[in-house]
Coordinates of C-alpha atoms in Angstrom, one line a residue:
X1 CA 46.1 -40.1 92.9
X2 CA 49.9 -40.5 94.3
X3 CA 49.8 -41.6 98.1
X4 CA 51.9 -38.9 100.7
X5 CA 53.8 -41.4 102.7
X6 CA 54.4 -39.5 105.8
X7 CA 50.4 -39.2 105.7
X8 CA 50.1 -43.0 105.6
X9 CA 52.7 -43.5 108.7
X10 CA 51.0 -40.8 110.4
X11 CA 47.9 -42.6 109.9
X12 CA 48.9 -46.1 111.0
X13 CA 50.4 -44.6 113.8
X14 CA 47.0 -42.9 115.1
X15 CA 45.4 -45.6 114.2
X16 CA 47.5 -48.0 116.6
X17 CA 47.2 -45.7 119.4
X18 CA 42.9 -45.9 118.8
X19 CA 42.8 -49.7 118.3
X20 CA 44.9 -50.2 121.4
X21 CA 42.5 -47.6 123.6
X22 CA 39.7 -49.6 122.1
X23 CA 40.8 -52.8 122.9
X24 CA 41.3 -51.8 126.6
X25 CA 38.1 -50.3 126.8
X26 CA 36.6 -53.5 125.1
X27 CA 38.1 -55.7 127.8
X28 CA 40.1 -58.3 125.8
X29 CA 37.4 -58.8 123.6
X30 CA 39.9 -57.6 121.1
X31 CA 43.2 -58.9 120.4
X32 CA 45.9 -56.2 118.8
X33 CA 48.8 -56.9 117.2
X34 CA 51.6 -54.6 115.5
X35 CA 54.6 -55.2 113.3
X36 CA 57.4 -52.6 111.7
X37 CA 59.6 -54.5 109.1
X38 CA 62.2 -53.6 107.1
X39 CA 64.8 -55.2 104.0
X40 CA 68.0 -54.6 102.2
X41 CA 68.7 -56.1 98.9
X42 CA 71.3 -56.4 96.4
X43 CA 71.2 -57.7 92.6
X44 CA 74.0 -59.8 91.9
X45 CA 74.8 -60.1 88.2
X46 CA 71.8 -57.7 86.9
X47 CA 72.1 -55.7 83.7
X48 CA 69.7 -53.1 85.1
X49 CA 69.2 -53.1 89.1
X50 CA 71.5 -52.4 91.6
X51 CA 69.6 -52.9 95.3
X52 CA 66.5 -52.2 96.6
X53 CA 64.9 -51.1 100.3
X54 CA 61.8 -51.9 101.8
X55 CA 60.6 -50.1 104.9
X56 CA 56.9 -50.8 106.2
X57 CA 54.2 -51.0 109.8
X58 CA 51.1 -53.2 109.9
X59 CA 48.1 -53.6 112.6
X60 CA 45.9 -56.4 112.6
X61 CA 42.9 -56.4 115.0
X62 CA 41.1 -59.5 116.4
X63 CA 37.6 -59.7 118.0
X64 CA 36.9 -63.1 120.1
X65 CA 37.7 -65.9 117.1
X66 CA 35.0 -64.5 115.1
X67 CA 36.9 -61.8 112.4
X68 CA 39.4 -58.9 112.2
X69 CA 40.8 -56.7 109.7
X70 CA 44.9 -55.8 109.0
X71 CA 46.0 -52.0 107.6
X72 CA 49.9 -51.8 106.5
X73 CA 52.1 -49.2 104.3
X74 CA 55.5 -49.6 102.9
X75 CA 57.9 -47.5 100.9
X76 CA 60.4 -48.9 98.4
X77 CA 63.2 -47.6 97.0
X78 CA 64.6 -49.2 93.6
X79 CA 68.2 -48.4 92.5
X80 CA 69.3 -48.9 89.3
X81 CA 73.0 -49.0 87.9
X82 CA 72.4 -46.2 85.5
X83 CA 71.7 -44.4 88.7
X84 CA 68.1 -43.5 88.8
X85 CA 65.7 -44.8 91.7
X86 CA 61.9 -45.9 91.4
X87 CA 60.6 -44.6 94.5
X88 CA 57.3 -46.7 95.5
X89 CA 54.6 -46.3 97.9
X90 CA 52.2 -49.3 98.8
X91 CA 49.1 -49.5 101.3
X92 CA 46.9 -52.6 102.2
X93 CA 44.0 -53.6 103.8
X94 CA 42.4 -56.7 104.6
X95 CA 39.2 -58.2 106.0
X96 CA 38.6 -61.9 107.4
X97 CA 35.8 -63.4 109.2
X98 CA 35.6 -67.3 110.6
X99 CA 32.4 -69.4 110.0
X100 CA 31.6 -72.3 112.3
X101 CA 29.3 -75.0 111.6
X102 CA 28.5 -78.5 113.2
X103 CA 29.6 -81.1 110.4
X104 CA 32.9 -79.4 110.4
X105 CA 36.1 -79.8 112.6
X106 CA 37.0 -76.4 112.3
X107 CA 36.0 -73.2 111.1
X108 CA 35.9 -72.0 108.0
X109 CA 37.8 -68.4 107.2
X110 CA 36.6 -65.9 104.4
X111 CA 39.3 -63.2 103.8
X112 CA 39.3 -60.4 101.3
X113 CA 43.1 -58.6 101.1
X114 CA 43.1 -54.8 98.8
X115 CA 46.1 -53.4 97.7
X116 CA 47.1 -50.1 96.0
X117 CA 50.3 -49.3 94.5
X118 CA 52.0 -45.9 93.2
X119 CA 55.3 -45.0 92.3
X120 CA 57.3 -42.2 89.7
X121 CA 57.9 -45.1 87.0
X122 CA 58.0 -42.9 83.7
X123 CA 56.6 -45.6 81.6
X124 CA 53.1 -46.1 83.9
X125 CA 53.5 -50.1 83.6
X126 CA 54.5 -50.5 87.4
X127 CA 52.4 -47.3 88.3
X128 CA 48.7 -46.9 89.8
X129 CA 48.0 -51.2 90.4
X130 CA 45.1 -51.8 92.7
X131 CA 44.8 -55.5 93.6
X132 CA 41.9 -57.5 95.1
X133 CA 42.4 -60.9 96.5
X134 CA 39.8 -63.3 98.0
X135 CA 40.8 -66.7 100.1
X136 CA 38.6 -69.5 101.8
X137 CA 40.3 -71.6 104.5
X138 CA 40.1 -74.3 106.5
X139 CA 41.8 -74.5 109.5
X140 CA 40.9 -77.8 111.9
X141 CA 40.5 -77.8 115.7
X142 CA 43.7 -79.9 116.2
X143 CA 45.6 -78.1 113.8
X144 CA 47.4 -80.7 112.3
X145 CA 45.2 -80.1 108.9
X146 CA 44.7 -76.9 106.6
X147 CA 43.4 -76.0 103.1
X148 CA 42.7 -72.7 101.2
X149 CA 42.1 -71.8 97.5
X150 CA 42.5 -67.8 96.7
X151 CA 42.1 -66.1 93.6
X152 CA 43.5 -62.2 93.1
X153 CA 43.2 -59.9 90.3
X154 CA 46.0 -57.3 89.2
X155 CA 45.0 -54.1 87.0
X156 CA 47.7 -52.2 85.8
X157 CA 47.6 -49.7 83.1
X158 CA 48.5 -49.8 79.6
X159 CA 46.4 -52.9 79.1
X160 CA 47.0 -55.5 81.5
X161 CA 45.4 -57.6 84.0
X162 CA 46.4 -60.4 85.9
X163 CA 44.4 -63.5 87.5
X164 CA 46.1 -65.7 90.2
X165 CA 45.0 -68.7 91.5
X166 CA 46.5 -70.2 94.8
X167 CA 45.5 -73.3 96.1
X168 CA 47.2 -74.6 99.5
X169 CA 47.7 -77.6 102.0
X170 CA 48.9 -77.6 105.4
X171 CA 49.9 -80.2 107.7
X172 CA 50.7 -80.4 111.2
X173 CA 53.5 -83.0 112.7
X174 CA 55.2 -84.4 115.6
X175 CA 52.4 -82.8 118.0
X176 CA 52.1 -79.6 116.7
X177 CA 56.3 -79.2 116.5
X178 CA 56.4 -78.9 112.9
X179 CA 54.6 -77.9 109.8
X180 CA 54.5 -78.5 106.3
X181 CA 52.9 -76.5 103.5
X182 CA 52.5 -76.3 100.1
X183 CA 51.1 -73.8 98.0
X184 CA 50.8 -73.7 94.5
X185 CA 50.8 -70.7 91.9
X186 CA 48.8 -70.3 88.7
X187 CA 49.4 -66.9 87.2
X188 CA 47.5 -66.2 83.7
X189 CA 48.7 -62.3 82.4
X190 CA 46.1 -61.2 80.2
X191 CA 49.0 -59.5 77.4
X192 CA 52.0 -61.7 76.9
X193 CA 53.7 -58.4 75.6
X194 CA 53.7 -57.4 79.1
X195 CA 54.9 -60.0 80.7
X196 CA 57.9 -60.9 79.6
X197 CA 55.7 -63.1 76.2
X198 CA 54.6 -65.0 79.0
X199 CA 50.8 -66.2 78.9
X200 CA 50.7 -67.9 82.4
X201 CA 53.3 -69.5 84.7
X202 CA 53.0 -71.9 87.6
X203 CA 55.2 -72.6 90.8
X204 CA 54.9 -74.3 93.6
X205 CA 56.0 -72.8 97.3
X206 CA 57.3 -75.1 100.0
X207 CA 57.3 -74.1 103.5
X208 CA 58.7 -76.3 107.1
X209 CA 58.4 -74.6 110.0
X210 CA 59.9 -76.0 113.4
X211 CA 59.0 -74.4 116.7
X212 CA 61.1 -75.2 120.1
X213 CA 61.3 -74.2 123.8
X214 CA 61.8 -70.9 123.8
X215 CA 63.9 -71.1 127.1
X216 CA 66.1 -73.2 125.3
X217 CA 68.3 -71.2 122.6
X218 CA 68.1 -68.0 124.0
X219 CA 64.7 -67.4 123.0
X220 CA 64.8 -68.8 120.0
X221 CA 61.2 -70.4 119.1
X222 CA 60.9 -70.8 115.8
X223 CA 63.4 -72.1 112.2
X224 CA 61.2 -72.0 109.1
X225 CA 63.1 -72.8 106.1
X226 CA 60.8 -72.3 102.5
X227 CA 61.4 -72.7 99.0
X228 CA 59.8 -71.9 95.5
X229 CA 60.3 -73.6 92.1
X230 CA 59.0 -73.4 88.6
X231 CA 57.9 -69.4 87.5
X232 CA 55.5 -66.7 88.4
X233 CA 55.2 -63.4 87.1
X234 CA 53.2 -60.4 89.0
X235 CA 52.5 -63.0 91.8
X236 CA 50.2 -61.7 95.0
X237 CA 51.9 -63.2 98.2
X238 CA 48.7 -63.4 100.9
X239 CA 51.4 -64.7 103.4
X240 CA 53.5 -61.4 103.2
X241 CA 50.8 -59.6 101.9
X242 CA 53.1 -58.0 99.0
X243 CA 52.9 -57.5 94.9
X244 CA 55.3 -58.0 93.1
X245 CA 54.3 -55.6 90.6
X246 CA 58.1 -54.9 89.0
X247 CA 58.2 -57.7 85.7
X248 CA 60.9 -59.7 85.8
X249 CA 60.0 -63.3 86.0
X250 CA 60.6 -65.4 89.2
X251 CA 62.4 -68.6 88.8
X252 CA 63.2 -69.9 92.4
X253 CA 63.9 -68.8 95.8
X254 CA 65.9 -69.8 99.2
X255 CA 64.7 -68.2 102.7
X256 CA 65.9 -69.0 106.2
X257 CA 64.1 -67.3 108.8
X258 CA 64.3 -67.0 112.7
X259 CA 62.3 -65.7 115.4
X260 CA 63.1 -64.8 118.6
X261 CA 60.6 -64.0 121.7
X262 CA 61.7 -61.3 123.6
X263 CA 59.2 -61.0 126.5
X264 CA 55.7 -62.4 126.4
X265 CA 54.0 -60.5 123.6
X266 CA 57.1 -59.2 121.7
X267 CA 58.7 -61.3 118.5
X268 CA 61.5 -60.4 116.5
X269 CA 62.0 -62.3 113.4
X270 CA 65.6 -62.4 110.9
X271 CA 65.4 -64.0 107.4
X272 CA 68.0 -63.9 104.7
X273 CA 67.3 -64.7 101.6
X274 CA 68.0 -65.5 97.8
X275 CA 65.8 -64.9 95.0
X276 CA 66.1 -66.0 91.2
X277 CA 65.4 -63.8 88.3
X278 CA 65.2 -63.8 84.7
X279 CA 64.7 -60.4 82.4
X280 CA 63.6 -62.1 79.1
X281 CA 63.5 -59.2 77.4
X282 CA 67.2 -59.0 77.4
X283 CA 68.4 -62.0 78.5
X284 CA 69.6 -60.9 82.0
X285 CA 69.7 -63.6 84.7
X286 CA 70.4 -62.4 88.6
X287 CA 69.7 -63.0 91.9
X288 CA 68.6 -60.9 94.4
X289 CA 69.7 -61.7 98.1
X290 CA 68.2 -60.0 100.7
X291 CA 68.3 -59.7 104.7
X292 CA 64.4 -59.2 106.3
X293 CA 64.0 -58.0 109.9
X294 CA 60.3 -57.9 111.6
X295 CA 59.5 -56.9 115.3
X296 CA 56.0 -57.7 116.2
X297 CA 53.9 -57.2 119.1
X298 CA 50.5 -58.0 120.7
X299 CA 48.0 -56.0 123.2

């Protein structure tokens, strides 16, 4: 069934408007948030694509410190240099709820993300993906320490499936000033044929983030600067909560991202960008750079 993507906006934005009555009514038992984000993207050196745009909303809901849930949609719009467009339409949800016991420092977070996935690709390869990913975490009361382990499966049609397996560390620095995390990917495509005669491909993502007096740099309150070597292929990012569902293979990337607070519960957050890629089928090597913008709030 093809998703109606002014239904989906219209949606998210009905949706806001109830949370946020809700949470009023609830008396700050529930903690809202909101984000609208959008990118530009051009292919540098690629046989085949030309630039892509991304334009999505998200709402995340929070009750006490106990669990929550997240709703997004996005729209994507593929150009190619023969001059045809994939136009794609993307919704998520996602689930989390924290666990406390004694013999821990921390609680312990069990998250469930969905994703579905339609567009007007002719072939049906990038067409009609659902996506379910799981996650455990560990978070601890200082927050100078974190762990998780996730594991996400893929079905696309014409006879392919995808497992992912994702696990992460975390570490906080200079009191709570910095952070460092690493997060490895194991991707295992279940038909080579479809993935580029790929039959798995690891990387490894590496993330520092620096936070600072917001009063400082004009609001500025937070440089995160991340990385990501080695390969993956139909990889499930839990951070951005994306797919990357179009099969060309990842071979590195270079983000530099800034936010900015502009009153008490508003954020608005630049990144720029560059990401490798390599079609094996044909031997085409590009990049894609891309420019990110994300305004966020919280009720």
């Amino acid at each position: 069934m093809k998703i109606n993507n002014r239904m989906m906006i219209t949606g998210l934005c009905f949706g806001l408007l109830t949370l946020q009555q809700y949470a009023v009514a609830a008396e700050g038992d529930w903690q809202l948030n909101s984000n609208v984000q959008a990118l530009y993207g051009n292919y540098n050196g690629s046989i085949n694509r030309d630039s892509i745009i991304n334009a999505g909303a998200m709402i995340s809901a929070d009750y006490l410190e106990t669990s929550g849930f997240s709703l997004g949609a996005n729209y994507t719009k593929l150009k190619f240099n023969v001059g045809s467009t994939l136009n794609q339409q993307a919704v998520y949800g996602s689930i989390h709820y924290n666990a406390y016991f004694d013999a821990l420092p921390g609680p312990l977070t069990l998250r469930l993300d969905g994703h579905g996935i339609n567009n007007n690709d002719t072939t049906g390869n990038t067409d009609n993906v659902s996506v379910i990913a799981s996650q455990i975490s560990f978070l601890n009361y200082a927050k100078t320490f974190y762990a998780d382990f996730g594991y996400a499966r893929s079905n696309y049609q014409n006879n392919l499936y995808v497992d992912q397996f994702t696990p992460t560390l975390g570490f906080g620095l200079n009191d709570g000033s910095d952070w460092l995390q690493a997060r490895g990917y194991f991707i295992k495509p279940s038909n080579r044929l479809r993935a580029q005669n790929k039959s798995n491909t690891s990387a490894i993502e590496l993330k520092w983030t620096h936070w600072l007096a917001p009063d400082v740099w004009l609001g500025l309150e937070q440089i995160q600067l991340s990385g990501l070597a080695g390969e993956r292929i139909y990889a499930v990012d839990g951070d951005a909560a994306a797919v990357y569902n179009l099969a060309d293979i990842q071979q590195g990337s270079a983000n530099l991202s800034l936010q900015w607070r502009l009153s008490k519960f508003m954020h608005v957050m630049l990144l720029a960008g560059n990401e490798r890629y390599l079609d094996n089928t044909i031997g085409d090597t590009y990049d894609s750079r891309m420019i990110y913008i994300n305004l966020s709030g919280q009720w």
